PDB file of C-alpha atoms in Angstrom:
ATOM      1  CA  MET A   1       0.164   0.063   0.069  1.00 35.00           C
ATOM      2  CA  PRO A   2       1.661   3.015  -1.246  1.00 40.00           C
ATOM      3  CA  LYS A   3       2.694   5.659   2.154  1.00 44.00           C
ATOM      4  CA  ARG A   4       0.033   8.735   1.486  1.00 50.00           C
ATOM      5  CA  MET A   5      -0.567  11.280   4.095  1.00 57.00           C
ATOM      6  CA  CYS A   6      -3.249  10.454   6.158  1.00 62.00           C
ATOM      7  CA  LEU A   7      -4.902  12.669   8.269  1.00 65.00           C
ATOM      8  CA  ARG A   8      -5.699  10.035  10.967  1.00 63.00           C
ATOM      9  CA  HIS A   9      -2.296   8.459  11.274  1.00 60.00           C
ATOM     10  CA  GLY A  10       0.273  10.989   9.663  1.00 64.00           C
ATOM     11  CA  LYS A  11       2.700  10.356   6.821  1.00 64.00           C
ATOM     12  CA  ASP A  12       5.195   7.681   8.194  1.00 60.00           C
ATOM     13  CA  GLN A  13       2.715   4.699   7.955  1.00 55.00           C
ATOM     14  CA  PRO A  14       0.896   3.169   5.584  1.00 54.00           C
ATOM     15  CA  CYS A  15      -2.932   2.442   6.668  1.00 54.00           C
ATOM     16  CA  THR A  16      -6.161   0.942   5.417  1.00 51.00           C
ATOM     17  CA  CYS A  17      -7.964   4.500   5.325  1.00 55.00           C
ATOM     18  CA  ALA A  18      -6.352   4.915   1.534  1.00 47.00           C
ATOM     19  CA  MET A  19      -8.254   1.609   0.649  1.00 43.00           C
ATOM     20  CA  GLY A  20     -11.663   3.383   0.692  1.00 43.00           C
ATOM     21  CA  ASN A  21     -14.796   2.395   2.714  1.00 44.00           C
ATOM     22  CA  LEU A  22     -14.234  -1.223   4.062  1.00 48.00           C
ATOM     23  CA  TYR A  23     -17.972  -1.318   5.736  1.00 48.00           C
ATOM     24  CA  ARG A  24     -18.309  -5.165   4.971  1.00 59.00           C
ATOM     25  CA  PHE A  25     -15.883  -5.725   7.817  1.00 82.00           C
ATOM     26  CA  VAL A  26     -18.263  -3.587  10.061  1.00 89.00           C
ATOM     27  CA  GLU A  27     -20.635  -6.391   9.905  1.00 89.00           C
ATOM     28  CA  PRO A  28     -18.387  -8.900  11.946  1.00 90.00           C
ATOM     29  CA  VAL A  29     -17.265  -6.463  14.549  1.00 92.00           C
ATOM     30  CA  VAL A  30     -21.048  -5.353  15.358  1.00 93.00           C
ATOM     31  CA  LEU A  31     -22.197  -9.314  15.619  1.00 94.00           C
ATOM     32  CA  LEU A  32     -19.242  -9.595  17.896  1.00 94.00           C
ATOM     33  CA  LEU A  33     -20.220  -6.937  20.070  1.00 95.00           C
ATOM     34  CA  LEU A  34     -23.875  -7.975  20.282  1.00 97.00           C
ATOM     35  CA  LYS A  35     -22.860 -11.427  21.283  1.00 97.00           C
ATOM     36  CA  LYS A  36     -20.423 -10.102  23.913  1.00 96.00           C
ATOM     37  CA  LYS A  37     -23.125  -7.409  25.484  1.00 96.00           C
ATOM     38  CA  GLY A  38     -26.419  -9.445  24.778  1.00 95.00           C
ATOM     39  CA  GLN A  39     -27.850  -6.120  23.453  1.00 95.00           C
ATOM     40  CA  SER A  40     -26.954  -2.701  23.043  1.00 94.00           C
ATOM     41  CA  TYR A  41     -27.992   0.559  21.598  1.00 91.00           C
ATOM     42  CA  GLY A  42     -26.423   1.851  18.245  1.00 91.00           C
ATOM     43  CA  TYR A  43     -24.803   4.674  19.955  1.00 90.00           C
ATOM     44  CA  ASP A  44     -22.942   2.420  22.510  1.00 91.00           C
ATOM     45  CA  LEU A  45     -21.774  -0.058  19.586  1.00 93.00           C
ATOM     46  CA  ALA A  46     -20.376   3.143  17.926  1.00 90.00           C
ATOM     47  CA  GLY A  47     -18.335   3.860  20.753  1.00 87.00           C
ATOM     48  CA  ASP A  48     -17.092   0.495  21.001  1.00 88.00           C
ATOM     49  CA  LEU A  49     -16.242  -0.212  17.238  1.00 84.00           C
ATOM     50  CA  HIS A  50     -12.862   1.445  16.980  1.00 80.00           C
ATOM     51  CA  ASN A  51     -11.728  -0.997  19.796  1.00 84.00           C
ATOM     52  CA  HIS A  52     -12.680  -3.934  17.789  1.00 83.00           C
ATOM     53  CA  ALA A  53     -12.230  -2.657  14.265  1.00 79.00           C
ATOM     54  CA  LEU A  54     -10.512  -5.006  11.808  1.00 77.00           C
ATOM     55  CA  THR A  55      -8.818  -2.033   9.908  1.00 74.00           C
ATOM     56  CA  ASP A  56      -7.358   1.295  10.984  1.00 72.00           C
ATOM     57  CA  ALA A  57      -9.839   2.863   8.685  1.00 71.00           C
ATOM     58  CA  GLU A  58     -12.601   5.049  10.520  1.00 75.00           C
ATOM     59  CA  ILE A  59     -16.329   3.493  10.760  1.00 79.00           C
ATOM     60  CA  GLU A  60     -18.670   5.948  10.056  1.00 82.00           C
ATOM     61  CA  ARG A  61     -21.976   5.769  12.064  1.00 87.00           C
ATOM     62  CA  ALA A  62     -23.774   5.835   9.112  1.00 89.00           C
ATOM     63  CA  ALA A  63     -22.005   2.494   8.089  1.00 87.00           C
ATOM     64  CA  LEU A  64     -22.959   1.215  11.309  1.00 90.00           C
ATOM     65  CA  TYR A  65     -26.770   2.181  11.217  1.00 93.00           C
ATOM     66  CA  ARG A  66     -26.679   0.720   7.723  1.00 91.00           C
ATOM     67  CA  THR A  67     -25.081  -2.295   8.789  1.00 91.00           C
ATOM     68  CA  LEU A  68     -27.386  -2.794  11.575  1.00 94.00           C
ATOM     69  CA  ARG A  69     -30.418  -2.316   9.400  1.00 94.00           C
ATOM     70  CA  GLN A  70     -29.161  -5.045   7.073  1.00 92.00           C
ATOM     71  CA  LEU A  71     -28.472  -7.478   9.735  1.00 93.00           C
ATOM     72  CA  GLU A  72     -32.006  -7.154  10.923  1.00 95.00           C
ATOM     73  CA  MET A  73     -33.510  -7.480   7.408  1.00 94.00           C
ATOM     74  CA  ASN A  74     -31.553 -10.713   7.203  1.00 93.00           C
ATOM     75  CA  GLY A  75     -32.821 -11.970  10.387  1.00 96.00           C
ATOM     76  CA  ASN A  76     -29.316 -11.839  12.227  1.00 95.00           C
ATOM     77  CA  VAL A  77     -30.236  -9.091  14.247  1.00 97.00           C
ATOM     78  CA  LYS A  78     -33.606  -8.111  16.016  1.00 97.00           C
ATOM     79  CA  SER A  79     -34.452  -4.837  17.518  1.00 96.00           C
ATOM     80  CA  SER A  80     -36.911  -3.162  19.710  1.00 94.00           C
ATOM     81  CA  TRP A  81     -37.788   0.286  21.062  1.00 93.00           C
ATOM     82  CA  GLU A  82     -36.964   0.874  24.532  1.00 88.00           C
ATOM     83  CA  THR A  83     -39.240   3.645  25.983  1.00 85.00           C
ATOM     84  CA  ASP A  84     -39.133   2.767  29.877  1.00 80.00           C
ATOM     85  CA  GLN A  85     -35.676   4.844  30.341  1.00 73.00           C
ATOM     86  CA  GLY A  86     -35.976   8.629  30.922  1.00 78.00           C
ATOM     87  CA  GLY A  87     -35.364  10.521  27.684  1.00 82.00           C
ATOM     88  CA  PRO A  88     -36.314   9.842  24.235  1.00 86.00           C
ATOM     89  CA  ALA A  89     -36.988   6.313  22.960  1.00 88.00           C
ATOM     90  CA  ARG A  90     -33.877   4.160  21.929  1.00 90.00           C
ATOM     91  CA  ARG A  91     -33.766   1.229  19.581  1.00 94.00           C
ATOM     92  CA  VAL A  92     -31.710  -1.721  21.437  1.00 95.00           C
ATOM     93  CA  TYR A  93     -30.416  -4.512  18.917  1.00 96.00           C
ATOM     94  CA  LYS A  94     -30.151  -8.043  19.903  1.00 97.00           C
ATOM     95  CA  LEU A  95     -28.264 -10.984  18.036  1.00 97.00           C
ATOM     96  CA  THR A  96     -30.715 -14.006  17.152  1.00 97.00           C
ATOM     97  CA  ALA A  97     -29.516 -17.586  16.805  1.00 97.00           C
ATOM     98  CA  LYS A  98     -29.370 -16.967  13.101  1.00 95.00           C
ATOM     99  CA  GLY A  99     -26.768 -14.071  13.916  1.00 95.00           C
ATOM    100  CA  GLU A 100     -24.795 -16.128  15.847  1.00 96.00           C
ATOM    101  CA  GLU A 101     -24.411 -18.533  12.912  1.00 93.00           C
ATOM    102  CA  HIS A 102     -23.366 -15.604  10.757  1.00 92.00           C
ATOM    103  CA  LEU A 103     -20.842 -14.825  13.270  1.00 92.00           C
ATOM    104  CA  GLU A 104     -19.208 -18.283  13.150  1.00 92.00           C
ATOM    105  CA  GLU A 105     -19.334 -18.320   9.502  1.00 91.00           C
ATOM    106  CA  TRP A 106     -17.374 -14.654   9.465  1.00 88.00           C
ATOM    107  CA  ALA A 107     -15.040 -16.175  11.699  1.00 89.00           C
ATOM    108  CA  THR A 108     -14.466 -18.937   9.456  1.00 89.00           C
ATOM    109  CA  VAL A 109     -14.349 -16.410   6.275  1.00 85.00           C
ATOM    110  CA  LEU A 110     -11.832 -14.257   8.391  1.00 84.00           C
ATOM    111  CA  GLU A 111      -9.424 -17.013   9.464  1.00 88.00           C
ATOM    112  CA  HIS A 112      -9.146 -17.754   5.923  1.00 86.00           C
ATOM    113  CA  VAL A 113      -8.568 -14.163   4.734  1.00 84.00           C
ATOM    114  CA  SER A 114      -6.120 -13.914   7.498  1.00 88.00           C
ATOM    115  CA  LYS A 115      -3.989 -17.207   6.544  1.00 91.00           C
ATOM    116  CA  SER A 116      -3.994 -15.929   2.829  1.00 89.00           C
ATOM    117  CA  MET A 117      -2.716 -12.305   3.920  1.00 89.00           C
ATOM    118  CA  ASN A 118      -0.014 -13.872   6.224  1.00 94.00           C
ATOM    119  CA  ARG A 119       1.215 -15.892   3.150  1.00 95.00           C
ATOM    120  CA  PHE A 120       0.994 -12.824   0.861  1.00 94.00           C
ATOM    121  CA  VAL A 121       2.967 -10.859   3.008  1.00 94.00           C
ATOM    122  CA  LYS A 122       5.675 -13.705   3.563  1.00 95.00           C
ATOM    123  CA  GLU A 123       5.877 -14.098  -0.345  1.00 95.00           C
ATOM    124  CA  THR A 124       6.134 -10.511  -0.770  1.00 94.00           C
ATOM    125  CA  ARG A 125       8.865  -9.833   1.833  1.00 94.00           C
ATOM    126  CA  SER A 126      10.849 -13.109   0.476  1.00 94.00           C
ATOM    127  CA  SER A 127      10.633 -11.897  -3.325  1.00 93.00           C
ATOM    128  CA  LEU A 128      11.735  -8.225  -1.978  1.00 93.00           C
ATOM    129  CA  ALA A 129      14.518  -9.819   0.129  1.00 91.00           C
ATOM    130  CA  GLY A 130      15.449 -11.958  -3.049  1.00 84.00           C
ATOM    131  CA  ASN A 131      15.597  -9.028  -5.385  1.00 74.00           C
ATOM    132  CA  GLY A 132      17.436  -6.963  -3.126  1.00 63.00           C
ATOM    133  CA  ALA A 133      19.978  -9.902  -2.892  1.00 56.00           C
ATOM    134  CA  SER A 134      20.179 -10.011  -6.668  1.00 55.00           C
ATOM    135  CA  ARG A 135      20.712  -6.392  -7.085  1.00 56.00           C
ATOM    136  CA  ARG A 136      23.449  -6.726  -4.861  1.00 56.00           C
ATOM    137  CA  GLN A 137      24.958  -9.496  -6.506  1.00 58.00           C
ATOM    138  CA  SER A 138      24.665  -7.666  -9.913  1.00 54.00           C
ATOM    139  CA  SER A 139      26.118  -4.608  -8.447  1.00 54.00           C
ATOM    140  CA  GLN A 140      29.135  -6.515  -7.361  1.00 59.00           C
ATOM    141  CA  ARG A 141      29.484  -8.447 -10.602  1.00 58.00           C
ATOM    142  CA  VAL A 142      29.654  -4.964 -12.427  1.00 53.00           C
ATOM    143  CA  ARG A 143      32.243  -3.687  -9.985  1.00 59.00           C
ATOM    144  CA  ARG A 144      34.417  -6.914 -10.341  1.00 61.00           C
ATOM    145  CA  ALA A 145      34.202  -6.494 -14.245  1.00 59.00           C
ATOM    146  CA  GLY A 146      34.949  -3.056 -14.028  1.00 54.00           C
ATOM    147  CA  GLN A 147      38.372  -3.792 -12.118  1.00 55.00           C
TER     148      GLN A 147
END
């Protein structure tokens, strides 16, 4: 990933912010948070997303609420309005049995992605190290030939 000036992370490190909106990776995090909490409000989930995010890209609240709506439409999450607290009514989200199965599917998918990424990083570093050695050997041959 090219190093670009990132407003959140500075210029000295590559980050996934440059990769665009990885909204699909909000879904497994939301599922996991709901599994851990039992039930939660969107506002509460938004506060915890950054601690569990799978990338260093910022997760926008709009992406969280879109994800919650989609999860509910697919039967992975159910919601209800809580009105017994003081203040305005709040929507409470809870993971369904189907949502727990979907979380397990995400764990399997992410495990495969993780293995693929590790393999890619190792292969890339090995290839780059090999190219560095090849360049050094070529420059040494050129120097010897010039002597």
